[in-house]
Amino acid sequence: MNVQHDGTDLNVVEIGGVGPPVVILHGLAGSVREFLPSAQALRHRYRVLLVDQRGHGRSTRRPSDTTREAFVSDTIAVIEQCAGGVPVRLTGHSMGAHTAFLTAAARPDLVERLVLLEGHPGGDGPGHAARLRDFFASWPVPFPDHAAARRHLGNGPLAKVWVAELERTDEGWRPRFDADIMGDVAEGLVDDRWAAWESLTVPTSAVFAENGMFSEARKHEAVLRGTTVRRVDLPDVGHDAHLEAPDEWARILLDLL
């Protein structure tokens, strides 16, 4: 389905249909494809709504607004239009987790429970957005075919999603996001959001990967400063734990929801 909000088209994929609504938000440069296995695991208990956030996937590729506030406003629109304003169980990965907790802080009446995978309110710090922008800009796009894309991107779980999501154009195959937009979006992740985190009133599960982005000290700080936060650890996986260990992630997600 398509949700139109603030001049932006948002692609929303619905899976299931029975039970309470669950909204899932992917990370930076991701798409709904990453969470299709998760949605299939949930479909018998929940109505799952997977959202391509602005600038990603099949949503508006080059939105005029890439601020955190715009992403939060989009999520609120999806909940109001697709879930009828009923409080949802909201989960997200990385940037999606960031969007999710900011949404819950802004509109606690719309969020019943939060499950955050590899998200943190402490900010990515200076230079992070520029590094991401440079990384995506270094891709030799358009790729002539999927094989060329695999040679450049590798065979990791996230790379496989990127290759599977390539969009065919007259010039060749392109990712479903633009490097400069990803850099602009990442700028919103630089500063800390502790005030929003500390204001959370909904039950929150912070799921961290053993080999993910965050040090033990940062994980501990997130739990310590969150009044409703419990910590869950995923062993032997990295930042993209939902792709590296989809069955274990789905089991934990079902339990936490």
mmCIF file of C-alpha atoms in Angstrom:
data_model
loop_
_atom_site.group_PDB
_atom_site.id
_atom_site.type_symbol
_atom_site.label_atom_id
_atom_site.label_comp_id
_atom_site.label_asym_id
_atom_site.label_seq_id
_atom_site.Cartn_x
_atom_site.Cartn_y
_atom_site.Cartn_z
ATOM 1 C CA MET A 1 0.000 0.000 0.000
ATOM 2 C CA ASN A 2 1.010 3.595 -0.416
ATOM 3 C CA VAL A 3 0.841 6.276 2.262
ATOM 4 C CA GLN A 4 1.079 9.881 1.102
ATOM 5 C CA HIS A 5 2.368 12.303 3.690
ATOM 6 C CA ASP A 6 3.972 15.725 3.533
ATOM 7 C CA GLY A 7 4.634 15.454 -0.207
ATOM 8 C CA THR A 8 6.264 12.042 0.206
ATOM 9 C CA ASP A 9 5.056 8.629 -0.935
ATOM 10 C CA LEU A 10 5.746 5.886 1.594
ATOM 11 C CA ASN A 11 5.704 2.242 0.533
ATOM 12 C CA VAL A 12 4.127 0.033 3.211
ATOM 13 C CA VAL A 13 3.972 -3.751 2.886
ATOM 14 C CA GLU A 14 1.350 -5.545 4.961
ATOM 15 C CA ILE A 15 1.843 -9.169 5.988
ATOM 16 C CA GLY A 16 -0.554 -11.155 8.128
ATOM 17 C CA GLY A 17 -3.685 -9.294 9.076
ATOM 18 C CA VAL A 18 -4.792 -10.997 12.255
ATOM 19 C CA GLY A 19 -3.871 -9.682 15.675
ATOM 20 C CA PRO A 20 -2.415 -6.411 16.949
ATOM 21 C CA PRO A 21 -0.435 -4.230 14.534
ATOM 22 C CA VAL A 22 3.364 -4.318 14.475
ATOM 23 C CA VAL A 23 5.284 -1.639 12.548
ATOM 24 C CA ILE A 24 8.881 -2.436 11.535
ATOM 25 C CA LEU A 25 11.430 0.183 10.398
ATOM 26 C CA HIS A 26 14.658 -0.748 8.572
ATOM 27 C CA GLY A 27 18.044 0.913 8.982
ATOM 28 C CA LEU A 28 19.976 3.401 6.833
ATOM 29 C CA ALA A 29 20.237 2.315 3.173
ATOM 30 C CA GLY A 30 17.887 -0.563 3.937
ATOM 31 C CA SER A 31 14.420 -1.562 2.806
ATOM 32 C CA VAL A 32 11.426 -3.655 3.747
ATOM 33 C CA ARG A 33 13.100 -6.673 2.111
ATOM 34 C CA GLU A 34 15.406 -7.040 5.130
ATOM 35 C CA PHE A 35 12.485 -7.774 7.429
ATOM 36 C CA LEU A 36 10.347 -10.036 5.253
ATOM 37 C CA PRO A 37 11.558 -13.143 7.171
ATOM 38 C CA SER A 38 10.745 -11.407 10.471
ATOM 39 C CA ALA A 39 7.280 -10.522 9.205
ATOM 40 C CA GLN A 40 6.631 -14.101 8.110
ATOM 41 C CA ALA A 41 7.565 -15.302 11.599
ATOM 42 C CA LEU A 42 5.083 -12.830 13.122
ATOM 43 C CA ARG A 43 2.222 -13.111 10.643
ATOM 44 C CA HIS A 44 0.189 -15.706 12.543
ATOM 45 C CA ARG A 45 -0.005 -13.543 15.668
ATOM 46 C CA TYR A 46 0.209 -10.002 14.330
ATOM 47 C CA ARG A 47 -0.663 -7.702 11.473
ATOM 48 C CA VAL A 48 2.791 -6.615 10.320
ATOM 49 C CA LEU A 49 3.437 -3.326 8.525
ATOM 50 C CA LEU A 50 6.872 -2.976 6.926
ATOM 51 C CA VAL A 51 7.788 0.587 5.946
ATOM 52 C CA ASP A 52 10.259 1.813 3.340
ATOM 53 C CA GLN A 53 11.322 5.025 5.049
ATOM 54 C CA ARG A 54 11.681 8.172 2.953
ATOM 55 C CA GLY A 55 14.671 8.102 0.614
ATOM 56 C CA HIS A 56 14.718 4.294 0.688
ATOM 57 C CA GLY A 57 13.308 1.346 -1.202
ATOM 58 C CA ARG A 58 10.128 2.096 -3.106
ATOM 59 C CA SER A 59 9.293 5.254 -1.195
ATOM 60 C CA THR A 60 10.131 8.732 -2.514
ATOM 61 C CA ARG A 61 13.776 8.530 -3.498
ATOM 62 C CA ARG A 62 14.752 12.179 -3.046
ATOM 63 C CA PRO A 63 12.577 13.732 -0.332
ATOM 64 C CA SER A 64 12.907 17.449 0.297
ATOM 65 C CA ASP A 65 13.182 16.913 4.064
ATOM 66 C CA THR A 66 15.609 14.366 5.556
ATOM 67 C CA THR A 67 15.486 15.462 9.195
ATOM 68 C CA ARG A 68 14.722 13.142 12.065
ATOM 69 C CA GLU A 69 11.492 15.048 12.568
ATOM 70 C CA ALA A 70 10.370 14.158 9.040
ATOM 71 C CA PHE A 71 11.001 10.459 9.652
ATOM 72 C CA VAL A 72 9.053 10.591 12.901
ATOM 73 C CA SER A 73 6.175 12.412 11.213
ATOM 74 C CA ASP A 74 6.107 9.726 8.508
ATOM 75 C CA THR A 75 5.912 6.966 11.099
ATOM 76 C CA ILE A 76 3.048 8.699 12.871
ATOM 77 C CA ALA A 77 1.234 9.011 9.530
ATOM 78 C CA VAL A 78 1.688 5.297 8.827
ATOM 79 C CA ILE A 79 0.317 4.378 12.261
ATOM 80 C CA GLU A 80 -2.646 6.714 11.892
ATOM 81 C CA GLN A 81 -3.486 5.733 8.317
ATOM 82 C CA CYS A 82 -2.634 2.018 8.286
ATOM 83 C CA ALA A 83 -3.340 1.036 11.894
ATOM 84 C CA GLY A 84 -6.271 3.361 12.414
ATOM 85 C CA GLY A 85 -4.481 5.195 15.191
ATOM 86 C CA VAL A 86 -4.536 2.081 17.375
ATOM 87 C CA PRO A 87 -1.382 1.844 19.541
ATOM 88 C CA VAL A 88 1.171 -0.380 17.796
ATOM 89 C CA ARG A 89 4.123 -2.472 18.740
ATOM 90 C CA LEU A 90 6.970 -0.580 17.083
ATOM 91 C CA THR A 91 10.341 -2.070 16.229
ATOM 92 C CA GLY A 92 13.311 -0.872 14.223
ATOM 93 C CA HIS A 93 16.928 -1.558 13.377
ATOM 94 C CA SER A 94 19.747 0.994 13.676
ATOM 95 C CA MET A 95 18.397 4.194 12.093
ATOM 96 C CA GLY A 96 14.951 2.596 12.214
ATOM 97 C CA ALA A 97 15.364 2.022 15.950
ATOM 98 C CA HIS A 98 16.317 5.685 16.277
ATOM 99 C CA THR A 99 13.165 6.699 14.399
ATOM 100 C CA ALA A 100 11.105 4.315 16.528
ATOM 101 C CA PHE A 101 12.107 5.639 19.941
ATOM 102 C CA LEU A 102 11.777 9.252 18.798
ATOM 103 C CA THR A 103 8.259 8.416 17.598
ATOM 104 C CA ALA A 104 7.394 6.816 20.943
ATOM 105 C CA ALA A 105 8.750 9.849 22.786
ATOM 106 C CA ALA A 106 6.723 12.239 20.626
ATOM 107 C CA ARG A 107 3.502 10.197 20.567
ATOM 108 C CA PRO A 108 3.384 7.661 23.410
ATOM 109 C CA ASP A 109 -0.358 7.324 22.799
ATOM 110 C CA LEU A 110 0.411 5.588 19.477
ATOM 111 C CA VAL A 111 3.047 3.133 20.734
ATOM 112 C CA GLU A 112 2.275 0.251 23.066
ATOM 113 C CA ARG A 113 5.736 -1.328 23.127
ATOM 114 C CA LEU A 114 9.193 -0.741 21.626
ATOM 115 C CA VAL A 115 11.725 -3.315 20.427
ATOM 116 C CA LEU A 116 14.957 -1.701 19.241
ATOM 117 C CA LEU A 117 17.720 -3.655 17.478
ATOM 118 C CA GLU A 118 21.171 -2.053 17.506
ATOM 119 C CA GLY A 119 19.874 1.449 18.143
ATOM 120 C CA HIS A 120 21.287 4.014 20.554
ATOM 121 C CA PRO A 121 20.364 7.564 21.630
ATOM 122 C CA GLY A 122 23.947 8.716 22.113
ATOM 123 C CA GLY A 123 24.603 9.978 18.585
ATOM 124 C CA ASP A 124 27.110 8.807 15.992
ATOM 125 C CA GLY A 125 29.500 11.721 16.475
ATOM 126 C CA PRO A 126 31.211 14.045 13.964
ATOM 127 C CA GLY A 127 32.487 12.567 10.727
ATOM 128 C CA HIS A 128 30.143 9.587 10.654
ATOM 129 C CA ALA A 129 27.757 11.055 8.087
ATOM 130 C CA ALA A 130 30.616 12.091 5.803
ATOM 131 C CA ARG A 131 32.118 8.600 5.934
ATOM 132 C CA LEU A 132 28.792 7.038 4.996
ATOM 133 C CA ARG A 133 28.258 9.527 2.185
ATOM 134 C CA ASP A 134 31.735 8.758 0.804
ATOM 135 C CA PHE A 135 31.186 5.010 1.107
ATOM 136 C CA PHE A 136 27.960 5.002 -0.900
ATOM 137 C CA ALA A 137 29.351 7.500 -3.403
ATOM 138 C CA SER A 138 32.273 5.121 -4.049
ATOM 139 C CA TRP A 139 30.006 2.492 -5.583
ATOM 140 C CA PRO A 140 30.603 2.285 -9.367
ATOM 141 C CA VAL A 141 26.951 2.726 -10.281
ATOM 142 C CA PRO A 142 25.156 1.943 -12.395
ATOM 143 C CA PHE A 143 26.238 -1.681 -12.263
ATOM 144 C CA PRO A 144 26.034 -3.455 -15.630
ATOM 145 C CA ASP A 145 24.472 -6.517 -14.009
ATOM 146 C CA HIS A 146 23.942 -8.267 -10.687
ATOM 147 C CA ALA A 147 27.206 -10.181 -10.981
ATOM 148 C CA ALA A 148 29.170 -6.928 -11.155
ATOM 149 C CA ALA A 149 27.304 -5.645 -8.129
ATOM 150 C CA ARG A 150 28.142 -8.812 -6.176
ATOM 151 C CA ARG A 151 31.809 -8.499 -7.111
ATOM 152 C CA HIS A 152 31.915 -4.969 -5.726
ATOM 153 C CA LEU A 153 29.644 -5.337 -2.709
ATOM 154 C CA GLY A 154 30.659 -8.810 -1.608
ATOM 155 C CA ASN A 155 28.590 -11.704 -0.388
ATOM 156 C CA GLY A 156 27.655 -10.580 3.136
ATOM 157 C CA PRO A 157 24.022 -10.689 4.268
ATOM 158 C CA LEU A 158 23.443 -6.951 3.844
ATOM 159 C CA ALA A 159 25.193 -6.938 0.451
ATOM 160 C CA LYS A 160 22.845 -9.691 -0.708
ATOM 161 C CA VAL A 161 19.872 -7.481 0.162
ATOM 162 C CA TRP A 162 21.388 -4.526 -1.670
ATOM 163 C CA VAL A 163 21.938 -6.661 -4.778
ATOM 164 C CA ALA A 164 18.445 -8.157 -4.630
ATOM 165 C CA GLU A 165 16.953 -4.651 -4.365
ATOM 166 C CA LEU A 166 18.787 -3.142 -7.353
ATOM 167 C CA GLU A 167 16.542 -1.174 -9.677
ATOM 168 C CA ARG A 168 16.889 -1.552 -13.440
ATOM 169 C CA THR A 169 17.278 1.687 -15.388
ATOM 170 C CA ASP A 170 18.193 2.491 -18.990
ATOM 171 C CA GLU A 171 21.802 3.003 -17.866
ATOM 172 C CA GLY A 172 22.092 -0.140 -15.739
ATOM 173 C CA TRP A 173 21.297 -1.334 -12.221
ATOM 174 C CA ARG A 174 21.176 1.169 -9.364
ATOM 175 C CA PRO A 175 20.565 0.873 -5.624
ATOM 176 C CA ARG A 176 17.199 2.108 -4.378
ATOM 177 C CA PHE A 177 18.796 5.064 -2.615
ATOM 178 C CA ASP A 178 21.165 7.899 -3.487
ATOM 179 C CA ALA A 179 24.508 8.441 -1.762
ATOM 180 C CA ASP A 180 23.962 12.143 -1.079
ATOM 181 C CA ILE A 181 20.539 11.521 0.462
ATOM 182 C CA MET A 182 22.001 8.811 2.709
ATOM 183 C CA GLY A 183 24.607 11.315 3.859
ATOM 184 C CA ASP A 184 21.931 13.911 4.543
ATOM 185 C CA VAL A 185 19.866 11.395 6.520
ATOM 186 C CA ALA A 186 22.925 10.347 8.512
ATOM 187 C CA GLU A 187 23.473 13.966 9.547
ATOM 188 C CA GLY A 188 20.382 13.618 11.717
ATOM 189 C CA LEU A 189 22.013 10.757 13.607
ATOM 190 C CA VAL A 190 25.116 12.695 14.638
ATOM 191 C CA ASP A 191 23.771 14.421 17.764
ATOM 192 C CA ASP A 192 22.586 12.639 20.880
ATOM 193 C CA ARG A 193 18.886 12.305 21.682
ATOM 194 C CA TRP A 194 19.120 11.615 25.394
ATOM 195 C CA ALA A 195 16.255 13.954 26.282
ATOM 196 C CA ALA A 196 13.837 11.937 24.141
ATOM 197 C CA TRP A 197 15.266 8.647 25.418
ATOM 198 C CA GLU A 198 14.926 9.641 29.055
ATOM 199 C CA SER A 199 11.337 10.773 28.473
ATOM 200 C CA LEU A 200 10.161 7.363 27.198
ATOM 201 C CA THR A 201 7.193 5.962 29.073
ATOM 202 C CA VAL A 202 6.478 2.835 26.974
ATOM 203 C CA PRO A 203 8.069 -0.551 27.753
ATOM 204 C CA THR A 204 11.281 -0.706 25.716
ATOM 205 C CA SER A 205 13.574 -3.609 24.860
ATOM 206 C CA ALA A 206 17.042 -2.627 23.639
ATOM 207 C CA VAL A 207 18.511 -5.570 21.733
ATOM 208 C CA PHE A 208 22.273 -5.383 21.192
ATOM 209 C CA ALA A 209 24.475 -7.626 19.072
ATOM 210 C CA GLU A 210 27.597 -8.980 20.745
ATOM 211 C CA ASN A 211 29.756 -7.791 17.827
ATOM 212 C CA GLY A 212 27.655 -4.788 16.870
ATOM 213 C CA MET A 213 28.308 -1.061 16.721
ATOM 214 C CA PHE A 214 28.268 -0.252 20.420
ATOM 215 C CA SER A 215 30.761 -0.747 23.216
ATOM 216 C CA GLU A 216 29.777 -2.332 26.504
ATOM 217 C CA ALA A 217 29.945 1.084 28.148
ATOM 218 C CA ARG A 218 27.512 2.590 25.630
ATOM 219 C CA LYS A 219 25.107 -0.332 25.987
ATOM 220 C CA HIS A 220 25.180 0.036 29.757
ATOM 221 C CA GLU A 221 24.619 3.784 29.548
ATOM 222 C CA ALA A 222 21.549 3.337 27.325
ATOM 223 C CA VAL A 223 19.911 1.011 29.830
ATOM 224 C CA LEU A 224 20.948 3.090 32.835
ATOM 225 C CA ARG A 225 19.487 6.309 31.414
ATOM 226 C CA GLY A 226 16.271 4.744 30.120
ATOM 227 C CA THR A 227 13.564 4.558 32.763
ATOM 228 C CA THR A 228 11.574 1.839 30.946
ATOM 229 C CA VAL A 229 14.423 0.023 29.183
ATOM 230 C CA ARG A 230 15.489 -3.603 29.484
ATOM 231 C CA ARG A 231 18.511 -5.006 27.688
ATOM 232 C CA VAL A 232 18.626 -8.165 25.586
ATOM 233 C CA ASP A 233 21.822 -9.517 24.010
ATOM 234 C CA LEU A 234 22.259 -11.456 20.780
ATOM 235 C CA PRO A 235 25.492 -13.494 20.902
ATOM 236 C CA ASP A 236 27.923 -14.162 18.054
ATOM 237 C CA VAL A 237 26.405 -11.680 15.588
ATOM 238 C CA GLY A 238 27.156 -8.203 14.284
ATOM 239 C CA HIS A 239 25.192 -5.047 13.621
ATOM 240 C CA ASP A 240 22.921 -6.670 11.023
ATOM 241 C CA ALA A 241 21.854 -9.404 13.421
ATOM 242 C CA HIS A 242 18.419 -9.781 11.805
ATOM 243 C CA LEU A 243 20.171 -10.854 8.601
ATOM 244 C CA GLU A 244 22.999 -12.855 10.165
ATOM 245 C CA ALA A 245 20.790 -14.875 12.501
ATOM 246 C CA PRO A 246 17.197 -14.416 11.269
ATOM 247 C CA ASP A 247 15.727 -17.351 13.172
ATOM 248 C CA GLU A 248 17.214 -16.313 16.515
ATOM 249 C CA TRP A 249 16.219 -12.703 15.952
ATOM 250 C CA ALA A 250 12.646 -13.745 15.081
ATOM 251 C CA ARG A 251 12.438 -15.884 18.208
ATOM 252 C CA ILE A 252 13.576 -13.005 20.410
ATOM 253 C CA LEU A 253 11.304 -10.532 18.623
ATOM 254 C CA LEU A 254 8.255 -12.753 19.134
ATOM 255 C CA ASP A 255 9.079 -13.047 22.813
ATOM 256 C CA LEU A 256 9.611 -9.316 23.305
ATOM 257 C CA LEU A 257 6.483 -8.253 21.428
#
